[in-house]
PDB file of C-alpha atoms in Angstrom:
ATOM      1  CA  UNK A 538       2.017  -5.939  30.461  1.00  0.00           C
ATOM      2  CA  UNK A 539       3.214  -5.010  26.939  1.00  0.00           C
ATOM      3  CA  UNK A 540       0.638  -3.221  24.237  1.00  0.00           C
ATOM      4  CA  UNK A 541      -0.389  -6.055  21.484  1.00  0.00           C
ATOM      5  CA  UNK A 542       1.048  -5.880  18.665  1.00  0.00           C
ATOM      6  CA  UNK A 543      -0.660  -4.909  15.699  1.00  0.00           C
ATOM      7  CA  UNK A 544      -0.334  -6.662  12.453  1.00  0.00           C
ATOM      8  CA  UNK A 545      -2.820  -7.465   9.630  1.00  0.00           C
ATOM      9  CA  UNK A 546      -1.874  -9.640   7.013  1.00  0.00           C
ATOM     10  CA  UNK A 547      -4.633 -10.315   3.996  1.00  0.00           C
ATOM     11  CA  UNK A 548      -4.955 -13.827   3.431  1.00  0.00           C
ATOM     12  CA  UNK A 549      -3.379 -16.511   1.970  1.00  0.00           C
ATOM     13  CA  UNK A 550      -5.548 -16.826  -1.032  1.00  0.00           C
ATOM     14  CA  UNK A 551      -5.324 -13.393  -2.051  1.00  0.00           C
ATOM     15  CA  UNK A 552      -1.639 -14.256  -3.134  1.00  0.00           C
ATOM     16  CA  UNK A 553      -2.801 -17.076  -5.176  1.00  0.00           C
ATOM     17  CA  UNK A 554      -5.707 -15.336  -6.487  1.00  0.00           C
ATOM     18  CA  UNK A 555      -3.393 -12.351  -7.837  1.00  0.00           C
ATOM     19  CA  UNK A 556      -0.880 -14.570  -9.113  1.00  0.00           C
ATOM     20  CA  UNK A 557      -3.631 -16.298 -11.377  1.00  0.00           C
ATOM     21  CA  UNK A 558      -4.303 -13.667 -13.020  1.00  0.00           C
ATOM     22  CA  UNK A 559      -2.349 -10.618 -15.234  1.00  0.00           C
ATOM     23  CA  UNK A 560      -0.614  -7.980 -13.040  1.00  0.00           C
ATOM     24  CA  UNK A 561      -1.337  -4.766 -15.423  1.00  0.00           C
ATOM     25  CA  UNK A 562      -5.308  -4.105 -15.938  1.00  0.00           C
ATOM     26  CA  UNK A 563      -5.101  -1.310 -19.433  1.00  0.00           C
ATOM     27  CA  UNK A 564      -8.866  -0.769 -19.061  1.00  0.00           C
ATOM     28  CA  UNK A 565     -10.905   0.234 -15.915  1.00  0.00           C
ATOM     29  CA  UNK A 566     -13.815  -1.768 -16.342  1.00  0.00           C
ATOM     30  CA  UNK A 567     -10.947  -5.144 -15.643  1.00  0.00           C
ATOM     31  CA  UNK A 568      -9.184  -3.319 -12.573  1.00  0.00           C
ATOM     32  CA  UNK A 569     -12.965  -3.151 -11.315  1.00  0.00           C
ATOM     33  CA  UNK A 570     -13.562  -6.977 -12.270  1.00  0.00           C
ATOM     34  CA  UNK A 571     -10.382  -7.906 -10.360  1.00  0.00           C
ATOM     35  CA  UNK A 572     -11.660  -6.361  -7.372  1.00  0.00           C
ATOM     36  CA  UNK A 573     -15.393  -7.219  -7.480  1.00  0.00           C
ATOM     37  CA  UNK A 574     -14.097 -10.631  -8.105  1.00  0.00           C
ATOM     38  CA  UNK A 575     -11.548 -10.195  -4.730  1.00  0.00           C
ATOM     39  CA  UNK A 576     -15.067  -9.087  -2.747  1.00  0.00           C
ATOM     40  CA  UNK A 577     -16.549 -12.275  -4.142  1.00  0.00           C
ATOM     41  CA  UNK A 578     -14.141 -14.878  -3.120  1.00  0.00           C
ATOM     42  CA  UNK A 579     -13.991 -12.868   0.231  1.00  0.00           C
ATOM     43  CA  UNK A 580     -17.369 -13.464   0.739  1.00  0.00           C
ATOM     44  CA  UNK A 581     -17.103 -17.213  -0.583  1.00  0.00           C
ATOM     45  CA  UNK A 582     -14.019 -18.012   1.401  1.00  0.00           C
ATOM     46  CA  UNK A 583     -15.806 -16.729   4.572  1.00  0.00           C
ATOM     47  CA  UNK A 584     -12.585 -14.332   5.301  1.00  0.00           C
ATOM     48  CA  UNK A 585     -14.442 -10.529   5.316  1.00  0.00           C
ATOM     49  CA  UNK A 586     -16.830  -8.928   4.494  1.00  0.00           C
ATOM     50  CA  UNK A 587     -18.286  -7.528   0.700  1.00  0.00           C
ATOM     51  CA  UNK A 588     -16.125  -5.366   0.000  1.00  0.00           C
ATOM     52  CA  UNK A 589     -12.357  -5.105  -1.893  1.00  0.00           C
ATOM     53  CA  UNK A 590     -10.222  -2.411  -3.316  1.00  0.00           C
ATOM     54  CA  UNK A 591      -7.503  -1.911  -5.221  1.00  0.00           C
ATOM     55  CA  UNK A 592      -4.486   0.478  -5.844  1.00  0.00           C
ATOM     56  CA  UNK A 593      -3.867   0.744  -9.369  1.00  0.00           C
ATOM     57  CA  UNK A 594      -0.512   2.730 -11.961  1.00  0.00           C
ATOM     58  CA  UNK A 595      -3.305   4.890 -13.245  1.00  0.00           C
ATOM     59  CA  UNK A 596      -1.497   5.218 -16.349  1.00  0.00           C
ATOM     60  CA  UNK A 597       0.005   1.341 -17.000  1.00  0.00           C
ATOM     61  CA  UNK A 598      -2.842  -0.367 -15.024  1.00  0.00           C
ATOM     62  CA  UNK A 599      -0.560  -2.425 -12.744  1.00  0.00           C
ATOM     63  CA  UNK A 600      -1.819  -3.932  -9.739  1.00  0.00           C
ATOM     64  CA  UNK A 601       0.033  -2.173  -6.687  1.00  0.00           C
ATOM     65  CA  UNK A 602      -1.882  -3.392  -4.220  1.00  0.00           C
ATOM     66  CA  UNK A 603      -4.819  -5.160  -3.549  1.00  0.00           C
ATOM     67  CA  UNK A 604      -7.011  -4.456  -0.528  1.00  0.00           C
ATOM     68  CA  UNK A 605     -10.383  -6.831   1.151  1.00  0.00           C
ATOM     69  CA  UNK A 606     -12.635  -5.979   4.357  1.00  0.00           C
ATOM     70  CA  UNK A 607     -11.280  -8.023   7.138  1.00  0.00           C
ATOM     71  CA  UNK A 608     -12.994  -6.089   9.915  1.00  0.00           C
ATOM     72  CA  UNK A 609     -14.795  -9.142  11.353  1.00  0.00           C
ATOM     73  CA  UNK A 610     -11.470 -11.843  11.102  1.00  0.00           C
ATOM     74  CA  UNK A 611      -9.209  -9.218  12.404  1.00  0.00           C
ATOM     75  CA  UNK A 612     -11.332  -7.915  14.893  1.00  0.00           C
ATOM     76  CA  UNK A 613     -10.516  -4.301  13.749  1.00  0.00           C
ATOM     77  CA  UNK A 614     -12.893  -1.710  12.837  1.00  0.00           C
ATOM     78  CA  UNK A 615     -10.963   0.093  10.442  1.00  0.00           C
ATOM     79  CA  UNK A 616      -9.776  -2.807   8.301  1.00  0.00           C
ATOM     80  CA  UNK A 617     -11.472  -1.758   5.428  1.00  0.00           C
ATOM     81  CA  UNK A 618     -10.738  -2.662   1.875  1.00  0.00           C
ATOM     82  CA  UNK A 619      -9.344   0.877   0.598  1.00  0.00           C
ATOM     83  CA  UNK A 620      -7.736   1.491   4.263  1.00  0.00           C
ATOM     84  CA  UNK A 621      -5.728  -1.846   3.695  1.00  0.00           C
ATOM     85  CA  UNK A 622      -4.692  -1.308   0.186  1.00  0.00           C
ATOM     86  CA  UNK A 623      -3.847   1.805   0.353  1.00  0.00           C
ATOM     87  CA  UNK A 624      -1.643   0.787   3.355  1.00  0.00           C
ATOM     88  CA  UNK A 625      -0.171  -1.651   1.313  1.00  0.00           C
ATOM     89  CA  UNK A 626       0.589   0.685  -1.894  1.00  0.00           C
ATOM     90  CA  UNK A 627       2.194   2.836   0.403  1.00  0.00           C
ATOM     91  CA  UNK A 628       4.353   0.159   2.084  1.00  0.00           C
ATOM     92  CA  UNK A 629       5.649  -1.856  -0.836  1.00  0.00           C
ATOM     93  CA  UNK A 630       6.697   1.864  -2.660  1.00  0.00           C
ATOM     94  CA  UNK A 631       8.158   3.224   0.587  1.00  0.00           C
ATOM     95  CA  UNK A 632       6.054   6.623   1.551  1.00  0.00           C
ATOM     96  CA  UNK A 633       2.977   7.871   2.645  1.00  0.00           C
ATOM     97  CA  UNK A 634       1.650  10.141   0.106  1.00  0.00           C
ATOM     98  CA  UNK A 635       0.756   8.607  -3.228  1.00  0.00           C
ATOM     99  CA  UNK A 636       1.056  11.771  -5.235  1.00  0.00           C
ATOM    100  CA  UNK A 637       5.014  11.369  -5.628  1.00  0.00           C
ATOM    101  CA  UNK A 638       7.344  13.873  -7.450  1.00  0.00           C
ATOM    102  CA  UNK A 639       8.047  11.120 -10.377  1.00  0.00           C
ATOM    103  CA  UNK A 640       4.751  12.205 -11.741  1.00  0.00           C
ATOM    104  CA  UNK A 641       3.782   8.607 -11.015  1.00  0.00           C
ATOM    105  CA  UNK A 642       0.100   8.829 -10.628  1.00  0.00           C
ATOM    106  CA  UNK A 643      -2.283   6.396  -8.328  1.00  0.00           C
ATOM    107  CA  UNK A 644      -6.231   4.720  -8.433  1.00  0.00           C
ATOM    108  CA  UNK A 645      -7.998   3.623  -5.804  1.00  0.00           C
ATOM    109  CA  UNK A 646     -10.594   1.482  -7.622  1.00  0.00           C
ATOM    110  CA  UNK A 647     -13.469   0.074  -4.974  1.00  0.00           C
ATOM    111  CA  UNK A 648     -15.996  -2.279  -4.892  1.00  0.00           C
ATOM    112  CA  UNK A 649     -18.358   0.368  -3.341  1.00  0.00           C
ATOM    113  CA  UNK A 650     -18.167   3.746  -2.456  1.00  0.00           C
ATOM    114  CA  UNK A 651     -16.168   4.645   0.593  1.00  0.00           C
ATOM    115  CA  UNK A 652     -17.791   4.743   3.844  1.00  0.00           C
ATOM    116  CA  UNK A 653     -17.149   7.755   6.022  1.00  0.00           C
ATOM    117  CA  UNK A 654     -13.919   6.734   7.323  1.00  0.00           C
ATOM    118  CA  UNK A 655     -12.203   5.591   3.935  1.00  0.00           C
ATOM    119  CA  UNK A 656     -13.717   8.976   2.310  1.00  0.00           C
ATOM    120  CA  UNK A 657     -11.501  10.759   4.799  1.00  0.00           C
ATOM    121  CA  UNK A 658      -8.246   8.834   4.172  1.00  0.00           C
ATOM    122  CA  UNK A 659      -8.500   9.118   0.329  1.00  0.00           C
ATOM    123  CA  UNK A 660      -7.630  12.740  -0.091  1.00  0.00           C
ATOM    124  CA  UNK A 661      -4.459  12.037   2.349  1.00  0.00           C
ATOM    125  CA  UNK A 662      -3.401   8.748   0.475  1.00  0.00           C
ATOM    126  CA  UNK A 663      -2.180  10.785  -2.912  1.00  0.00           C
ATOM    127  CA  UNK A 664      -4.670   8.812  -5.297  1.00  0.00           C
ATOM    128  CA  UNK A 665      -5.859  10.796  -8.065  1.00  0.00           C
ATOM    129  CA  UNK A 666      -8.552   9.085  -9.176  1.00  0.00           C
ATOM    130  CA  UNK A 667     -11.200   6.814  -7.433  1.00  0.00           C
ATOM    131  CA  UNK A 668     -13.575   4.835  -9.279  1.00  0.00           C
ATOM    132  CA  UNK A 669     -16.309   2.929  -7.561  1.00  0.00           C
ATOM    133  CA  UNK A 670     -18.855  -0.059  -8.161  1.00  0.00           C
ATOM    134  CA  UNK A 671     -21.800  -0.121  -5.681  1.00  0.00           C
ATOM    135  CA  UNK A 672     -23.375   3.230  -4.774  1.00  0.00           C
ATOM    136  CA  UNK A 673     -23.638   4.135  -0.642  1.00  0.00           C
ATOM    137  CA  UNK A 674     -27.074   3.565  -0.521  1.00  0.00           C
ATOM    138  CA  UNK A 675     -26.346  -0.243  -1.999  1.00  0.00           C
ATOM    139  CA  UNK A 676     -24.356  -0.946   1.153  1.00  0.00           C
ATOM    140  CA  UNK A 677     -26.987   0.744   3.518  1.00  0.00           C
ATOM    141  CA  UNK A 678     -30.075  -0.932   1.913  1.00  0.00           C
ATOM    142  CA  UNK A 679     -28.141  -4.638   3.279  1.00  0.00           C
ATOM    143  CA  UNK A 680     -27.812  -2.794   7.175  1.00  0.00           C
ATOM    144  CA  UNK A 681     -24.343  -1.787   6.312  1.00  0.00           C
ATOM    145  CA  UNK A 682     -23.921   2.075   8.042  1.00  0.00           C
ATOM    146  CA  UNK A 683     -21.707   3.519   6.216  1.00  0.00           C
ATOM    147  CA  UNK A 684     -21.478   6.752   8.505  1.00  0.00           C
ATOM    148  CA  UNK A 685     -21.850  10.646   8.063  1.00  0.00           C
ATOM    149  CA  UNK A 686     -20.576  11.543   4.829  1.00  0.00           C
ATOM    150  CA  UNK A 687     -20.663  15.162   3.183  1.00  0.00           C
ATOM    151  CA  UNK A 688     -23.716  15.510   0.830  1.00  0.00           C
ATOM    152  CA  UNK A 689     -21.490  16.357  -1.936  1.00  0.00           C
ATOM    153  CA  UNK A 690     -18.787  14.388  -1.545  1.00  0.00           C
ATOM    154  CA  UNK A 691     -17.709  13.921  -5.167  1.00  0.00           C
ATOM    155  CA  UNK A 692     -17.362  17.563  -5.552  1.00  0.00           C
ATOM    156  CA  UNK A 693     -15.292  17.764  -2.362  1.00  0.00           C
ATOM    157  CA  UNK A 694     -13.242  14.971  -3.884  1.00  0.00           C
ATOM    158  CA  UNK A 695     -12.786  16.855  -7.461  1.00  0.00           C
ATOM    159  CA  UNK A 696     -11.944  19.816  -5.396  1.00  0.00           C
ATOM    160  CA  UNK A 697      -9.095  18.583  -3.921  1.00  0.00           C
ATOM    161  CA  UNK A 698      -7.681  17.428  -7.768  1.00  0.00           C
ATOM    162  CA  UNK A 699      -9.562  13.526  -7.221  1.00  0.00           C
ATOM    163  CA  UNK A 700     -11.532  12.514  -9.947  1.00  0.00           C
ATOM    164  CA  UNK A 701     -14.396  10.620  -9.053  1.00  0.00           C
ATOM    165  CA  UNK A 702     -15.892   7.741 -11.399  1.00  0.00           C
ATOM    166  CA  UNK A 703     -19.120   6.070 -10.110  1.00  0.00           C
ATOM    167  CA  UNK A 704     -21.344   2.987 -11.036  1.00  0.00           C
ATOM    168  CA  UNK A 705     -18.755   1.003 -12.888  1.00  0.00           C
ATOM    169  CA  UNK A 706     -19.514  -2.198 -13.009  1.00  0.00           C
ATOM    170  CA  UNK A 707     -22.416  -1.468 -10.307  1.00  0.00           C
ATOM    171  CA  UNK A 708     -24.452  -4.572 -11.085  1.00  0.00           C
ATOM    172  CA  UNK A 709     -22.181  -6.641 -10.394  1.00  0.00           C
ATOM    173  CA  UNK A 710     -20.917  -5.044  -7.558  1.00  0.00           C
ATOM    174  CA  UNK A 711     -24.597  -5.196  -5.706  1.00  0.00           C
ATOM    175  CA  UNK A 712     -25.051  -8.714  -6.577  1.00  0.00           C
ATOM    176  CA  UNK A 713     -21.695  -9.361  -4.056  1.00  0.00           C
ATOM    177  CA  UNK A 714     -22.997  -7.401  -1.690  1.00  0.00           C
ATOM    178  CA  UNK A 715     -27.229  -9.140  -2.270  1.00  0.00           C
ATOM    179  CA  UNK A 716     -25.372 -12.506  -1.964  1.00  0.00           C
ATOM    180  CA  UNK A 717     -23.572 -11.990   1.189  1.00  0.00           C
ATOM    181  CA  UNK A 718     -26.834 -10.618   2.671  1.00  0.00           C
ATOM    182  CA  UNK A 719     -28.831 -13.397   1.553  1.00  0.00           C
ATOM    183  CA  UNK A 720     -26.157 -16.361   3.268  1.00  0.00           C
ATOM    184  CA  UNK A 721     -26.168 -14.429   6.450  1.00  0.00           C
ATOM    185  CA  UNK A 722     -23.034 -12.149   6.424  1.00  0.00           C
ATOM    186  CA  UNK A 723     -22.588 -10.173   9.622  1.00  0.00           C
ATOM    187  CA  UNK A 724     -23.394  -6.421   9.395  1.00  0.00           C
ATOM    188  CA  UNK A 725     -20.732  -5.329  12.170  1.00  0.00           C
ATOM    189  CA  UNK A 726     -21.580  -1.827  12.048  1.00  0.00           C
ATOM    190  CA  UNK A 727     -25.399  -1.765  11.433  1.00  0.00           C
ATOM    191  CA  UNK A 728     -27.597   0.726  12.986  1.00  0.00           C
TER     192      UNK A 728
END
């Protein structure tokens, strides 16, 4: 019997959704709207969980790729938001590491702060710069467990030339994640 084949594909709507709107974000505080927003409508479309990323041209703004939580619809644990878009950024521009000799430089711009797993991939994506809406302990105080991290993981981050911007746009950012609590949303990897 043959392996299945693996294949995720985000959903139709996120095509639509992107397409609505401008493709190049100049300020940070809009790239983080754009993907708040995208953890939104994943919520409201019933198609993930709270959470969306996106890969941004750090210094243009454009949209490279976006990225939502379909762990639950894909039934795949590590179908997270920044594991998919960074996936994606690295597909659609044809290599693996981010940091490319064109001195093209890369975001990863979340609606929370990675979980343990994501944390590890960032450093081997190429990004340069993360910035993030909800803190950790927003996800954990809804059951999310968002695994063993390093205490000081922003400093481990900086250290390895990834500057780390926190609590943009946090309010908003919690209020996704309150709402999805509130209608019911699974926690798939509670404690």
């Amino acid at each position: 019997m043959p392996w299945p084949h693996i294949q995720l594909s985000l959903p139709d709507w996120v095509d639509v959704y992107i397409a609505a709107h401008p493709s190049t974000f100049k300020k940070v505080e809009d790239r983080m709207a754009l993907v708040v927003e995208l953890a939104r409508q994943n919520v409201i479309r019933g198609t993930g969980g709270p959470f969306a990323a996106g890969v941004f041209e750090l210094e243009t703004g454009r949209l490279i790729a976006p990225g939502i939580n379909m762990v639950v619809s894909s039934n795949c644990s590590v179908a997270h938001a920044e594991i998919l878009a960074l996936a994606i950024a690295q597909q659609k521009l044809g290599t693996f590491n981010l940091r490319r000799d064109d001195a093209m430089e890369f975001e990863l711009v979340t609606s929370a702060e990675p979980c343990a797993m994501c944390l590890g991939a960032i450093p081997w994506s190429g990004v340069v710069s993360l910035v993030c809406g909800a803190r950790d302990e927003d996800a954990r105080n809804i059951g999310f467990d968002e695994g063993p991290k390093v205490a000081d993981w922003v400093k481990e981050m900086t250290d390895r030339g990834i500057r780390v911007q926190r609590d943009l746009c946090r309010e908003q950012a919690r209020e996704v994640l309150r709402s999805y609590h509130e209608q019911g949303g699974p926690i798939y990897n509670g404690r």
